[in-house]
């Protein structure tokens, strides 16, 4: 709308000016740069768990329960002749502080005695939490069966106990492969599910885990318990899995991404490159088959991810959050991580790291 004017020649000028302003505003909206986020980096503090008889790898998140810090970790005896965790056992550790001193309590629970079970040959990649409302510890873990060497197939299982000392009750499967040989390519999780994380996000209990199709193409998906008040199975697969299709990003398109960790961190930077004080959920995932680790942020549901770049983890192998509370997810502060490394010991062991945002 233009006000009346006695100057007929002014009207086209005013229209052109308005058009230019509209184009400029539209350009600003369309070409505005996406938000940039601080990047996590990891600085080594000390070794917290070392076992001269075997390798320690792929720890659960560290949690704090009634003043005691806890984590569960893969243990691979040196007699196996490999550092691979596919045939590992679960050991657990406790300490009065993240820096220690740490006590090794040995075996958490053994592999299944049922030769047909998914966890008859290996228990690995654990996730640990304390559910206050259920008064139970839960350990979620990857299980491999006696046929793993031939199929490279695995599933996600869960057990619970009123105390870390037990007794532990196996509850069976949470997520499992949905494809079949020889191609294993019909679904995103056709070949195996492994390396998952149980937590609460936005007050909802759930399980986020890697699914693999074909030989090794990996992506992340979510599952939710049928009974929303308990972490016990059965679980229902999220209908829009995978959460972030790997072909959306050049960094993940070739071979996918895996072994994702979730933690609160600073929000987007402003024009002065200062991070927002409002925390958001960050997700770091390993690059598969040599690709660099990816960095995502997610909305409050944990189901809508944005790829924001890659991270340099240095010597920290797949760093895992230290939650300052009993429940992984978006309720506990995270300022430290734990990760496997071979420095300074030859055997794989677990070190503590501070997270530094840059």
Coordinates of N, CA and C in Angstrom, one line a residue, residues 30-129:
X30 N 17.0 -16.1 3.5 CA 17.4 -17.3 2.7 C 18.9 -17.6 2.9
X31 N 19.7 -16.6 3.0 CA 21.2 -16.8 3.0 C 21.8 -16.7 4.3
X32 N 21.0 -16.5 5.4 CA 21.6 -16.4 6.7 C 22.4 -17.7 7.1
X33 N 23.5 -17.5 7.7 CA 24.3 -18.6 8.0 C 23.7 -19.5 9.1
X34 N 23.8 -20.8 9.0 CA 23.3 -21.6 10.1 C 24.0 -21.4 11.4
X35 N 23.4 -21.7 12.5 CA 24.1 -21.4 13.8 C 25.4 -22.3 13.9
X36 N 26.4 -21.8 14.5 CA 27.6 -22.5 14.8 C 27.7 -22.8 16.3
X37 N 28.2 -24.0 16.6 CA 28.3 -24.5 18.0 C 29.7 -24.7 18.4
X38 N 30.0 -24.5 19.7 CA 31.3 -24.8 20.2 C 31.6 -26.3 20.0
X39 N 32.8 -26.6 19.9 CA 33.3 -28.0 19.6 C 33.9 -28.6 20.8
X40 N 33.5 -29.8 21.2 CA 34.2 -30.4 22.4 C 35.6 -31.0 22.0
X41 N 36.5 -30.8 22.9 CA 37.8 -31.4 22.8 C 38.1 -32.1 24.1
X42 N 39.1 -33.0 24.1 CA 39.4 -33.8 25.3 C 40.8 -33.7 25.8
X43 N 41.0 -33.4 27.1 CA 42.3 -33.2 27.6 C 42.5 -34.3 28.7
X44 N 43.6 -35.1 28.6 CA 43.8 -36.2 29.5 C 44.1 -35.8 30.9
X45 N 43.5 -36.5 31.9 CA 43.7 -36.2 33.3 C 44.6 -37.3 33.9
X46 N 44.2 -38.6 33.8 CA 44.9 -39.7 34.4 C 44.3 -41.0 34.0
X47 N 45.1 -42.1 34.2 CA 44.6 -43.4 34.1 C 43.8 -43.8 35.3
X48 N 42.6 -44.3 35.1 CA 41.8 -44.7 36.2 C 41.5 -46.2 36.3
X49 N 41.7 -47.0 35.2 CA 41.5 -48.4 35.2 C 42.5 -49.1 34.3
X50 N 43.3 -50.0 34.9 CA 44.3 -50.8 34.1 C 44.3 -52.2 34.6
X51 N 44.3 -53.2 33.8 CA 44.4 -54.6 34.2 C 45.5 -55.2 33.4
X52 N 46.5 -55.7 34.1 CA 47.7 -56.3 33.4 C 47.3 -57.6 32.7
X53 N 46.2 -58.2 33.1 CA 45.8 -59.5 32.5 C 44.9 -59.4 31.3
X54 N 44.6 -58.2 30.9 CA 43.7 -58.1 29.7 C 43.5 -56.7 29.3
X55 N 42.7 -56.6 28.2 CA 42.4 -55.2 27.7 C 41.1 -54.8 28.3
X56 N 41.0 -53.5 28.5 CA 39.7 -52.8 28.9 C 39.3 -51.8 27.8
X57 N 38.1 -51.9 27.4 CA 37.7 -51.1 26.3 C 36.2 -50.8 26.4
X58 N 35.7 -49.8 25.7 CA 34.3 -49.5 25.5 C 33.6 -49.4 26.8
X59 N 33.9 -48.5 27.7 CA 33.2 -48.4 29.0 C 31.8 -47.9 28.8
X60 N 31.0 -48.2 29.8 CA 29.7 -47.5 29.9 C 30.0 -46.0 30.3
X61 N 29.0 -45.2 30.3 CA 29.1 -43.9 30.9 C 29.4 -44.1 32.4
X62 N 30.1 -43.2 33.0 CA 30.3 -43.2 34.4 C 29.1 -42.5 35.1
X63 N 28.5 -43.0 36.1 CA 27.4 -42.4 36.8 C 27.7 -42.3 38.3
X64 N 26.9 -41.4 39.0 CA 27.1 -41.1 40.4 C 25.8 -41.6 41.1
X65 N 26.0 -42.5 42.1 CA 24.8 -43.1 42.8 C 25.2 -43.0 44.3
X66 N 24.5 -42.2 45.0 CA 24.6 -42.2 46.5 C 26.1 -42.0 46.9
X67 N 26.8 -41.1 46.2 CA 28.1 -40.7 46.6 C 29.2 -41.6 46.0
X68 N 28.8 -42.7 45.2 CA 29.8 -43.6 44.6 C 29.7 -43.5 43.1
X69 N 30.9 -43.4 42.5 CA 31.0 -43.3 41.0 C 31.2 -44.8 40.5
X70 N 30.5 -45.1 39.4 CA 30.5 -46.4 38.9 C 30.6 -46.4 37.4
X71 N 31.2 -47.5 36.8 CA 31.1 -47.8 35.4 C 31.4 -49.2 35.2
X72 N 30.9 -49.7 34.0 CA 31.1 -51.1 33.6 C 31.9 -51.0 32.3
X73 N 32.7 -52.1 32.0 CA 33.7 -52.0 30.9 C 33.9 -53.4 30.3
X74 N 34.2 -53.4 29.0 CA 34.6 -54.7 28.4 C 36.0 -55.1 29.0
X75 N 36.0 -56.4 29.3 CA 37.3 -57.0 29.7 C 37.6 -58.2 28.7
X76 N 38.8 -58.1 28.0 CA 39.2 -59.1 27.1 C 40.5 -59.7 27.6
X77 N 40.5 -61.0 28.0 CA 41.7 -61.6 28.5 C 42.8 -61.6 27.4
X78 N 44.0 -61.4 27.9 CA 45.2 -61.5 26.9 C 45.2 -62.8 26.2
X79 N 44.7 -63.9 26.9 CA 44.8 -65.2 26.3 C 44.0 -65.3 25.0
X80 N 43.0 -64.4 24.8 CA 42.3 -64.4 23.6 C 43.1 -64.0 22.4
X81 N 44.2 -63.3 22.6 CA 45.1 -62.9 21.6 C 44.6 -61.8 20.7
X82 N 43.6 -61.0 21.2 CA 43.1 -59.9 20.4 C 42.6 -58.8 21.4
X83 N 42.5 -57.6 20.9 CA 41.9 -56.5 21.7 C 40.5 -56.3 21.3
X84 N 40.0 -57.1 20.3 CA 38.6 -56.9 19.9 C 37.7 -57.3 21.0
X85 N 36.5 -56.6 21.1 CA 35.6 -56.8 22.2 C 34.5 -57.8 21.9
X86 N 34.4 -58.4 20.7 CA 33.3 -59.2 20.4 C 33.0 -60.4 21.3
X87 N 34.1 -60.9 21.9 CA 34.0 -62.0 22.8 C 34.3 -61.6 24.3
X88 N 34.0 -60.4 24.6 CA 34.4 -59.8 25.9 C 33.5 -60.3 27.0
X89 N 33.9 -59.9 28.3 CA 33.2 -60.1 29.5 C 33.0 -58.7 30.1
X90 N 32.0 -58.6 31.0 CA 31.7 -57.3 31.6 C 32.3 -57.3 33.0
X91 N 33.2 -56.3 33.3 CA 33.7 -56.0 34.6 C 33.2 -54.7 35.1
X92 N 33.2 -54.5 36.4 CA 32.7 -53.2 36.9 C 33.7 -52.6 38.0
X93 N 33.6 -51.3 38.1 CA 34.5 -50.5 38.9 C 33.8 -49.5 39.7
X94 N 34.3 -49.1 40.9 CA 33.7 -48.1 41.7 C 34.8 -47.2 42.4
X95 N 34.4 -46.0 42.7 CA 35.4 -45.1 43.3 C 34.6 -44.0 44.1
X96 N 35.3 -43.3 45.0 CA 34.6 -42.2 45.7 C 34.7 -40.9 44.9
X97 N 35.5 -40.8 43.8 CA 35.6 -39.6 43.0 C 36.0 -40.1 41.6
X98 N 35.7 -39.3 40.5 CA 36.1 -39.7 39.2 C 37.6 -39.9 39.1
X99 N 38.4 -39.2 39.8 CA 39.9 -39.4 39.8 C 40.3 -40.7 40.6
X100 N 39.4 -41.3 41.3 CA 39.7 -42.5 42.1 C 39.9 -42.2 43.6
X101 N 40.5 -43.2 44.3 CA 41.1 -44.4 43.7 C 40.0 -45.4 43.3
X102 N 40.2 -46.1 42.2 CA 39.2 -47.0 41.7 C 39.4 -48.5 42.1
X103 N 38.3 -49.2 42.4 CA 38.4 -50.6 42.8 C 37.8 -51.4 41.7
X104 N 38.5 -52.4 41.3 CA 38.0 -53.4 40.3 C 37.3 -54.5 41.0
X105 N 36.0 -54.7 40.7 CA 35.2 -55.7 41.3 C 35.1 -57.0 40.4
X106 N 35.8 -57.0 39.3 CA 35.8 -58.2 38.5 C 34.5 -58.4 37.7
X107 N 34.1 -59.6 37.5 CA 33.0 -60.0 36.6 C 31.6 -59.5 37.2
X108 N 30.9 -58.8 36.3 CA 29.5 -58.3 36.7 C 28.6 -59.5 36.6
X109 N 28.4 -60.1 35.5 CA 27.7 -61.4 35.3 C 28.3 -62.0 34.1
X110 N 28.1 -63.3 34.0 CA 28.7 -64.1 33.0 C 27.9 -64.1 31.7
X111 N 28.6 -64.7 30.7 CA 27.8 -64.9 29.4 C 26.8 -65.9 29.6
X112 N 25.8 -66.0 28.7 CA 24.7 -66.9 28.9 C 25.1 -68.3 28.8
X113 N 24.5 -69.2 29.6 CA 24.8 -70.6 29.5 C 24.0 -71.3 28.4
X114 N 23.0 -70.6 27.8 CA 22.2 -71.1 26.7 C 23.0 -71.0 25.4
X115 N 23.4 -72.0 24.8 CA 24.2 -71.9 23.5 C 23.5 -71.3 22.4
X116 N 22.2 -71.1 22.4 CA 21.5 -70.5 21.4 C 21.2 -69.0 21.6
X117 N 21.6 -68.5 22.8 CA 21.3 -67.1 23.2 C 22.2 -66.1 22.4
X118 N 21.8 -64.9 22.2 CA 22.6 -63.9 21.6 C 23.8 -63.5 22.4
X119 N 23.8 -63.8 23.7 CA 24.9 -63.4 24.5 C 25.7 -64.6 25.1
X120 N 25.7 -65.7 24.3 CA 26.4 -66.9 24.7 C 27.9 -66.8 24.5
X121 N 28.3 -65.9 23.6 CA 29.7 -65.9 23.3 C 30.4 -64.6 23.7
X122 N 29.6 -63.5 23.8 CA 30.2 -62.2 24.2 C 29.2 -61.3 24.8
X123 N 29.7 -60.5 25.8 CA 28.9 -59.4 26.4 C 29.8 -58.2 26.4
X124 N 29.3 -57.1 25.8 CA 30.2 -56.0 25.5 C 29.5 -54.7 25.3
X125 N 30.2 -53.6 25.2 CA 29.7 -52.3 24.9 C 28.5 -51.9 25.9
X126 N 28.8 -51.9 27.2 CA 27.7 -51.8 28.2 C 27.2 -50.3 28.3
X127 N 26.0 -50.2 28.8 CA 25.5 -48.9 29.2 C 24.9 -49.1 30.6
X128 N 25.2 -48.2 31.6 CA 24.8 -48.4 33.0 C 23.9 -47.2 33.4
X129 N 22.9 -47.5 34.2 CA 22.1 -46.4 34.8 C 21.5 -46.9 36.1

